[in-house]
Each structure stands twice: as structure tokens, then as C-alpha cells.
mmCIF file of C-alpha atoms and ligand atoms in Angstrom:
data_model
loop_
_atom_site.group_PDB
_atom_site.id
_atom_site.type_symbol
_atom_site.label_atom_id
_atom_site.label_comp_id
_atom_site.label_asym_id
_atom_site.label_seq_id
_atom_site.Cartn_x
_atom_site.Cartn_y
_atom_site.Cartn_z
ATOM 1 C CA UNK A 1 -39.162 -42.923 16.492
ATOM 2 C CA UNK A 2 -40.146 -42.778 20.129
ATOM 3 C CA UNK A 3 -39.460 -46.325 21.190
ATOM 4 C CA UNK A 4 -37.291 -48.164 18.676
ATOM 5 C CA UNK A 5 -36.959 -51.056 21.095
ATOM 6 C CA UNK A 6 -40.482 -52.316 20.357
ATOM 7 C CA UNK A 7 -40.177 -51.640 16.618
ATOM 8 C CA UNK A 8 -37.428 -54.228 16.449
ATOM 9 C CA UNK A 9 -39.576 -57.098 17.695
ATOM 10 C CA UNK A 10 -43.170 -55.881 17.275
ATOM 11 C CA UNK A 11 -44.383 -58.825 15.182
ATOM 12 C CA UNK A 12 -42.597 -61.414 17.326
ATOM 13 C CA UNK A 13 -44.073 -59.743 20.411
ATOM 14 C CA UNK A 14 -47.545 -59.889 18.861
ATOM 15 C CA UNK A 15 -47.392 -63.643 18.350
ATOM 16 C CA UNK A 16 -45.637 -64.283 21.681
ATOM 17 C CA UNK A 17 -48.288 -62.596 23.854
ATOM 18 C CA UNK A 18 -51.360 -64.142 22.202
ATOM 19 C CA UNK A 19 -51.287 -67.153 24.512
ATOM 20 C CA UNK A 20 -48.308 -66.892 26.886
ATOM 21 C CA UNK A 21 -48.461 -67.171 30.664
ATOM 22 C CA UNK A 22 -47.581 -63.660 31.827
ATOM 23 C CA UNK A 23 -49.630 -61.634 29.324
ATOM 24 C CA UNK A 24 -52.504 -63.881 28.264
ATOM 25 C CA UNK A 25 -53.143 -65.743 31.503
ATOM 26 C CA UNK A 26 -52.032 -63.305 34.181
ATOM 27 C CA UNK A 27 -51.816 -59.675 33.018
ATOM 28 C CA UNK A 28 -54.809 -59.414 30.679
ATOM 29 C CA UNK A 29 -57.361 -61.227 32.869
ATOM 30 C CA UNK A 30 -56.160 -59.294 35.932
ATOM 31 C CA UNK A 31 -56.442 -55.889 34.237
ATOM 32 C CA UNK A 32 -59.667 -56.707 32.385
ATOM 33 C CA UNK A 33 -61.276 -57.641 35.708
ATOM 34 C CA UNK A 34 -61.029 -53.902 36.524
ATOM 35 C CA UNK A 35 -62.578 -52.752 33.220
ATOM 36 C CA UNK A 36 -66.062 -51.230 33.454
ATOM 37 C CA UNK A 37 -68.762 -51.944 30.833
ATOM 38 C CA UNK A 38 -67.455 -50.439 27.577
ATOM 39 C CA UNK A 39 -70.350 -50.953 25.157
ATOM 40 C CA UNK A 40 -70.912 -47.637 23.320
ATOM 41 C CA UNK A 41 -68.225 -45.975 25.456
ATOM 42 C CA UNK A 42 -65.251 -44.010 24.170
ATOM 43 C CA UNK A 43 -62.024 -45.744 25.212
ATOM 44 C CA UNK A 44 -58.381 -44.805 24.617
ATOM 45 C CA UNK A 45 -55.758 -47.596 24.645
ATOM 46 C CA UNK A 46 -52.398 -46.080 25.596
ATOM 47 C CA UNK A 47 -49.278 -48.025 24.641
ATOM 48 C CA UNK A 48 -51.598 -50.270 22.645
ATOM 49 C CA UNK A 49 -48.796 -52.501 21.312
ATOM 50 C CA UNK A 50 -50.094 -54.968 18.717
ATOM 51 C CA UNK A 51 -53.689 -54.190 19.720
ATOM 52 C CA UNK A 52 -54.885 -57.124 21.825
ATOM 53 C CA UNK A 53 -56.689 -54.811 24.227
ATOM 54 C CA UNK A 54 -57.988 -52.627 21.371
ATOM 55 C CA UNK A 55 -59.411 -55.689 19.625
ATOM 56 C CA UNK A 56 -61.155 -56.799 22.831
ATOM 57 C CA UNK A 57 -62.569 -53.284 23.329
ATOM 58 C CA UNK A 58 -63.848 -53.030 19.733
ATOM 59 C CA UNK A 59 -65.425 -56.500 20.014
ATOM 60 C CA UNK A 60 -67.184 -55.331 23.163
ATOM 61 C CA UNK A 61 -68.772 -52.331 21.494
ATOM 62 C CA UNK A 62 -66.365 -49.533 22.434
ATOM 63 C CA UNK A 63 -65.336 -46.688 20.146
ATOM 64 C CA UNK A 64 -61.580 -47.039 20.410
ATOM 65 C CA UNK A 65 -58.566 -44.780 19.898
ATOM 66 C CA UNK A 66 -55.208 -46.582 20.115
ATOM 67 C CA UNK A 67 -51.876 -44.843 20.633
ATOM 68 C CA UNK A 68 -48.329 -46.196 20.704
ATOM 69 C CA UNK A 69 -44.791 -44.850 20.329
ATOM 70 C CA UNK A 70 -43.845 -47.617 17.911
ATOM 71 C CA UNK A 71 -44.641 -47.111 14.222
ATOM 72 C CA UNK A 72 -44.529 -50.861 13.699
ATOM 73 C CA UNK A 73 -47.038 -51.564 16.494
ATOM 74 C CA UNK A 74 -49.453 -49.027 14.999
ATOM 75 C CA UNK A 75 -48.989 -50.626 11.570
ATOM 76 C CA UNK A 76 -49.966 -54.006 13.075
ATOM 77 C CA UNK A 77 -53.056 -52.478 14.710
ATOM 78 C CA UNK A 78 -54.062 -50.893 11.379
ATOM 79 C CA UNK A 79 -53.663 -54.250 9.613
ATOM 80 C CA UNK A 80 -55.816 -56.001 12.228
ATOM 81 C CA UNK A 81 -58.523 -53.458 12.926
ATOM 82 C CA UNK A 82 -58.475 -51.111 9.918
ATOM 83 C CA UNK A 83 -61.194 -48.485 10.044
ATOM 84 C CA UNK A 84 -62.849 -50.019 13.119
ATOM 85 C CA UNK A 85 -60.445 -47.893 15.155
ATOM 86 C CA UNK A 86 -58.537 -44.582 15.228
ATOM 87 C CA UNK A 87 -54.839 -45.106 15.876
ATOM 88 C CA UNK A 88 -51.644 -43.102 15.678
ATOM 89 C CA UNK A 89 -48.014 -42.881 16.775
ATOM 90 C CA UNK A 90 -47.314 -40.674 19.784
ATOM 91 C CA UNK A 91 -44.531 -40.545 22.333
ATOM 92 C CA UNK A 92 -46.617 -40.716 25.492
ATOM 93 C CA UNK A 93 -43.865 -39.039 27.503
ATOM 94 C CA UNK A 94 -45.219 -35.891 25.801
ATOM 95 C CA UNK A 95 -48.771 -36.658 26.907
ATOM 96 C CA UNK A 96 -51.704 -36.557 24.496
ATOM 97 C CA UNK A 97 -51.503 -33.222 22.659
ATOM 98 C CA UNK A 98 -53.887 -34.418 19.898
ATOM 99 C CA UNK A 99 -56.776 -35.210 22.217
ATOM 100 C CA UNK A 100 -59.521 -32.806 23.291
ATOM 101 C CA UNK A 101 -60.616 -32.286 26.901
ATOM 102 C CA UNK A 102 -63.283 -34.596 28.381
ATOM 103 C CA UNK A 103 -63.518 -36.937 25.374
ATOM 104 C CA UNK A 104 -63.174 -40.427 26.837
ATOM 105 C CA UNK A 105 -65.151 -42.554 29.280
ATOM 106 C CA UNK A 106 -62.231 -44.919 29.901
ATOM 107 C CA UNK A 107 -58.437 -44.871 29.451
ATOM 108 C CA UNK A 108 -56.483 -48.138 29.580
ATOM 109 C CA UNK A 109 -52.699 -48.264 29.746
ATOM 110 C CA UNK A 110 -51.413 -51.835 30.072
ATOM 111 C CA UNK A 111 -47.693 -52.360 30.769
ATOM 112 C CA UNK A 112 -46.466 -49.041 29.378
ATOM 113 C CA UNK A 113 -45.767 -46.460 32.077
ATOM 114 C CA UNK A 114 -42.504 -48.080 33.208
ATOM 115 C CA UNK A 115 -40.976 -47.042 29.864
ATOM 116 C CA UNK A 116 -41.344 -43.397 30.861
ATOM 117 C CA UNK A 117 -38.820 -41.753 33.162
ATOM 118 C CA UNK A 118 -41.498 -39.231 34.075
ATOM 119 C CA UNK A 119 -45.197 -39.842 33.486
ATOM 120 C CA UNK A 120 -46.459 -36.619 35.084
ATOM 121 C CA UNK A 121 -47.424 -35.145 31.708
ATOM 122 C CA UNK A 122 -49.173 -38.330 30.611
ATOM 123 C CA UNK A 123 -51.224 -38.655 33.797
ATOM 124 C CA UNK A 124 -52.188 -34.958 33.703
ATOM 125 C CA UNK A 125 -53.387 -35.394 30.116
ATOM 126 C CA UNK A 126 -55.259 -38.602 30.944
ATOM 127 C CA UNK A 127 -57.197 -36.679 33.587
ATOM 128 C CA UNK A 128 -57.784 -33.832 31.082
ATOM 129 C CA UNK A 129 -59.144 -36.058 28.286
ATOM 130 C CA UNK A 130 -61.349 -38.169 30.574
ATOM 131 C CA UNK A 131 -64.958 -37.155 31.138
ATOM 132 C CA UNK A 132 -65.795 -35.995 34.684
ATOM 133 C CA UNK A 133 -66.689 -39.524 35.828
ATOM 134 C CA UNK A 134 -63.944 -41.131 33.709
ATOM 135 C CA UNK A 135 -62.049 -44.278 34.653
ATOM 136 C CA UNK A 136 -58.330 -44.921 34.159
ATOM 137 C CA UNK A 137 -57.013 -48.489 34.501
ATOM 138 C CA UNK A 138 -53.399 -49.495 34.080
ATOM 139 C CA UNK A 139 -50.862 -52.185 34.879
ATOM 140 C CA UNK A 140 -47.151 -51.873 35.463
ATOM 141 C CA UNK A 141 -44.193 -53.791 36.868
ATOM 142 C CA UNK A 142 -44.602 -54.405 40.579
ATOM 143 C CA UNK A 143 -42.164 -52.073 42.392
ATOM 144 C CA UNK A 144 -41.015 -54.830 44.737
ATOM 145 C CA UNK A 145 -40.076 -57.067 41.812
ATOM 146 C CA UNK A 146 -38.146 -54.362 39.951
ATOM 147 C CA UNK A 147 -36.378 -53.375 43.163
ATOM 148 C CA UNK A 148 -34.497 -56.682 42.945
ATOM 149 C CA UNK A 149 -32.758 -55.194 39.872
ATOM 150 C CA UNK A 150 -31.993 -51.814 41.446
ATOM 151 C CA UNK A 151 -28.447 -50.709 40.540
ATOM 152 C CA UNK A 152 -28.184 -48.531 43.672
ATOM 153 C CA UNK A 153 -30.094 -50.637 46.186
ATOM 154 C CA UNK A 154 -32.045 -47.490 47.093
ATOM 155 C CA UNK A 155 -35.745 -48.392 46.774
ATOM 156 C CA UNK A 156 -36.809 -44.745 46.883
ATOM 157 C CA UNK A 157 -34.982 -43.715 43.693
ATOM 158 C CA UNK A 158 -36.351 -43.758 40.150
ATOM 159 C CA UNK A 159 -33.719 -45.614 38.151
ATOM 160 C CA UNK A 160 -33.176 -46.897 34.635
ATOM 161 C CA UNK A 161 -32.965 -50.695 34.438
ATOM 162 C CA UNK A 162 -31.272 -52.447 31.556
ATOM 163 C CA UNK A 163 -32.489 -56.013 31.382
ATOM 164 C CA UNK A 164 -32.744 -58.974 29.011
ATOM 165 C CA UNK A 165 -36.075 -60.713 28.366
ATOM 166 C CA UNK A 166 -36.965 -63.858 26.471
ATOM 167 C CA UNK A 167 -40.650 -62.979 25.966
ATOM 168 C CA UNK A 168 -40.310 -63.337 22.191
ATOM 169 C CA UNK A 169 -38.377 -66.603 22.376
ATOM 170 C CA UNK A 170 -34.893 -65.095 22.068
ATOM 171 C CA UNK A 171 -32.957 -62.734 24.338
ATOM 172 C CA UNK A 172 -33.917 -59.099 23.783
ATOM 173 C CA UNK A 173 -32.319 -56.110 25.519
ATOM 174 C CA UNK A 174 -34.900 -53.884 27.207
ATOM 175 C CA UNK A 175 -34.694 -50.617 29.110
ATOM 176 C CA UNK A 176 -37.285 -49.328 31.530
ATOM 177 C CA UNK A 177 -37.600 -47.394 34.796
ATOM 178 C CA UNK A 178 -38.202 -48.656 38.286
ATOM 179 C CA UNK A 179 -39.644 -46.420 40.985
ATOM 180 C CA UNK A 180 -41.145 -46.668 44.458
ATOM 181 C CA UNK A 181 -44.860 -47.308 44.917
ATOM 182 C CA UNK A 182 -45.238 -43.809 46.386
ATOM 183 C CA UNK A 183 -44.253 -42.189 43.059
ATOM 184 C CA UNK A 184 -46.933 -44.101 41.176
ATOM 185 C CA UNK A 185 -49.690 -43.224 43.650
ATOM 186 C CA UNK A 186 -48.507 -39.609 43.967
ATOM 187 C CA UNK A 187 -48.625 -39.138 40.168
ATOM 188 C CA UNK A 188 -52.267 -40.292 40.173
ATOM 189 C CA UNK A 189 -53.191 -37.919 43.006
ATOM 190 C CA UNK A 190 -51.238 -34.965 41.548
ATOM 191 C CA UNK A 191 -53.070 -35.415 38.240
ATOM 192 C CA UNK A 192 -56.465 -35.077 39.963
ATOM 193 C CA UNK A 193 -57.487 -38.712 40.163
ATOM 194 C CA UNK A 194 -57.869 -41.199 42.996
ATOM 195 C CA UNK A 195 -57.365 -44.945 43.346
ATOM 196 C CA UNK A 196 -60.509 -47.076 43.527
ATOM 197 C CA UNK A 197 -58.792 -50.471 43.390
ATOM 198 C CA UNK A 198 -55.205 -51.701 43.599
ATOM 199 C CA UNK A 199 -54.506 -55.386 43.022
ATOM 200 C CA UNK A 200 -51.441 -57.543 42.449
ATOM 201 C CA UNK A 201 -53.254 -59.787 39.952
ATOM 202 C CA UNK A 202 -53.928 -63.483 39.881
ATOM 203 C CA UNK A 203 -52.703 -66.158 37.482
ATOM 204 C CA UNK A 204 -55.539 -68.033 35.748
ATOM 205 C CA UNK A 205 -56.193 -71.337 37.521
ATOM 206 C CA UNK A 206 -55.669 -73.378 34.317
ATOM 207 C CA UNK A 207 -51.989 -72.276 34.414
ATOM 208 C CA UNK A 208 -51.562 -74.891 37.154
ATOM 209 C CA UNK A 209 -51.545 -77.445 34.346
ATOM 210 C CA UNK A 210 -50.329 -75.463 31.323
ATOM 211 C CA UNK A 211 -47.482 -73.533 33.070
ATOM 212 C CA UNK A 212 -46.985 -74.967 36.564
ATOM 213 C CA UNK A 213 -43.721 -73.090 37.224
ATOM 214 C CA UNK A 214 -45.162 -69.676 36.317
ATOM 215 C CA UNK A 215 -48.321 -70.497 38.249
ATOM 216 C CA UNK A 216 -46.310 -71.376 41.340
ATOM 217 C CA UNK A 217 -44.216 -68.203 41.019
ATOM 218 C CA UNK A 218 -47.175 -65.868 40.438
ATOM 219 C CA UNK A 219 -49.139 -67.487 43.263
ATOM 220 C CA UNK A 220 -46.386 -66.836 45.770
ATOM 221 C CA UNK A 221 -44.905 -63.490 44.640
ATOM 222 C CA UNK A 222 -46.255 -60.511 42.708
ATOM 223 C CA UNK A 223 -45.482 -59.811 39.046
ATOM 224 C CA UNK A 224 -47.390 -56.691 38.116
ATOM 225 C CA UNK A 225 -49.481 -54.045 39.830
ATOM 226 C CA UNK A 226 -53.027 -53.238 38.611
ATOM 227 C CA UNK A 227 -54.780 -49.963 39.373
ATOM 228 C CA UNK A 228 -58.220 -48.589 38.736
ATOM 229 C CA UNK A 229 -58.498 -44.820 39.168
ATOM 230 C CA UNK A 230 -61.250 -42.271 38.882
ATOM 231 C CA UNK A 231 -61.262 -38.576 38.057
ATOM 232 C CA UNK A 232 -61.860 -36.375 41.097
ATOM 233 C CA UNK A 233 -65.054 -34.516 40.238
HETATM 234 C C1 SAM B 301 -45.135 -54.286 27.025
HETATM 235 S S1 SAM B 301 -45.812 -53.536 25.601
HETATM 236 C C2 SAM B 301 -47.541 -53.588 26.024
HETATM 237 C C3 SAM B 301 -48.430 -53.562 24.822
HETATM 238 C C4 SAM B 301 -49.930 -53.623 25.147
HETATM 239 N N1 SAM B 301 -50.332 -52.553 26.027
HETATM 240 C C5 SAM B 301 -50.293 -54.935 25.750
HETATM 241 O O1 SAM B 301 -50.348 -55.026 26.986
HETATM 242 O O2 SAM B 301 -50.506 -55.904 25.012
HETATM 243 C C6 SAM B 301 -45.401 -51.842 25.828
HETATM 244 C C7 SAM B 301 -45.859 -50.931 24.714
HETATM 245 O O3 SAM B 301 -45.594 -49.580 25.120
HETATM 246 C C8 SAM B 301 -45.098 -48.874 24.013
HETATM 247 N N2 SAM B 301 -44.296 -47.734 24.474
HETATM 248 C C9 SAM B 301 -43.130 -47.785 25.151
HETATM 249 N N3 SAM B 301 -42.668 -46.551 25.366
HETATM 250 C C10 SAM B 301 -43.562 -45.687 24.817
HETATM 251 C C11 SAM B 301 -43.637 -44.275 24.712
HETATM 252 N N4 SAM B 301 -42.673 -43.487 25.209
HETATM 253 N N5 SAM B 301 -44.695 -43.735 24.082
HETATM 254 C C12 SAM B 301 -45.676 -44.526 23.574
HETATM 255 N N6 SAM B 301 -45.667 -45.873 23.639
HETATM 256 C C13 SAM B 301 -44.601 -46.447 24.249
HETATM 257 C C14 SAM B 301 -44.280 -49.893 23.232
HETATM 258 O O4 SAM B 301 -44.069 -49.498 21.896
HETATM 259 C C15 SAM B 301 -45.122 -51.144 23.389
HETATM 260 O O5 SAM B 301 -46.036 -51.279 22.338
#
């Protein structure tokens, strides 16, 4: 098992993120605003979790491959999408050894890369499996936010963070990596891609009424970082 952490609360996570503030009304709309037209395109969903992005992609006419390190997440995706999708378990720290060169039009990777201490291999493989004009979009923790939890106080280090979240309605111990913004951008460039768009996202305006505290917070400080990248041709 590559990421037992998510196996433990996969089904709770699935129901929690259907309609919550941070995922449903901030992260997904912000990342999807960077998604190109996917009808009849080949799209790979990396760190697919319980398949909310995969479902959206299938419904919008894409031919989707979904990959996650958690057996339980992949089981959920199979239950939801069955043979409408290809999906399998893969530790993405090892890249994408099962995928052929220049196969996909688009790669999406929402909220996953911060679980990898080193995503050099993954980014190199994303570039390899994308077609020459391929697009890679991803979201991750905003480096300035994670820096507040830095054990060393040195922004320029990559460090493991042990944290506790209540996303699923009870405290859950999580581990991930924080790193400076430079490392993220450098990994994109080293892999042979370039950044088209970088945003810090926007909470949906209806959160003003449904979740005023989260709306206020996300309107005055960043939560995640959203990037759209293109293969250097
Ligand atoms: C925060 S969830 C995001 C799920 C989904 N992308 C979404 O936004 O709804 C992170 C996902 O990354 C997966 N993940 C974490 N580490 C991984 C690894 N090393 N290899 C593959 N998947 C991993 C987890 O299992 C989990 O499903």
C-alpha cells in the first residue's frame, strides 16, 4: 500500500468533499477554470481520490484514466464509474511506468503532489506521457500557508509536516511535505514544461452565505496554488 493514510478514511473523505467549502466551492471551481475543453480528449487524473474529477471528465466526454496510491480510493472509483474509465493503483512517487509516451491530451493532478517528498519522477513522466501540445493542470497547498507549520522556520527547505485535519468530521492525522515555491516551478521547468497560468484560486461567491467564515478567510489569504502548464515543444 502506497498511501495507507487515505485508505483509512477514503469513504468518509468521499462524502465530506462532495459539498464542503474548501474542495467543492474553492478548490474544484478554481482548478476546473484552468481545464481546457476535454470532449473526446484523453485525460489522466493523478491522485484521483474518490473520483470527483474523473466523474466530471467522463461526463464531459473525455476518455479517462484514473490513478491513485490508495486501493480503497480506486475501489470507490470502480464502484462509481465501472467500465466508463480505466483506473489502477500506483504510487505516483515512482512516476507512471505503465503509461506509454505521448498518450494524453491533458493531465490533472488535484491536491496530490504535496504527499510526495520528491515529485521529479512524476513530473518527468507527466511530460513523457503528454502529447506534444499537452496540458498539465494541478493544485497544491499554497507554500506560504504551509510555511506557517514549518518545523525549522526555514522557508527554503522541503520538510515533512505532521498535521491534524477535520475534513472528514473527526480529527485525522496527516503527513505531507512543504516546500518553497521555487521547487515547484523548477520541477515543472526541469521536466520540460512551462507555466501558462498560476492562480491562488477564488472561493465561490455563494460561500458568503453558506460558509461566511471560510469565505472571509479565503478572500483575504491564499489556501491552495493552481497551475496550468504546457509541454515545451
Ligand atoms: C487530498 S486527496 C485528493 C483527491 C482528488 N484528487 C480530489 O481532489 O478530489 C489526495 C489523494 O492523493 C492520493 N495520494 C497520496 N499520496 C499518493 C501517492 N504517493 N501515490 C498516489 N496517490 C497518492 C491519496 O490516496 C488521495 O486519494
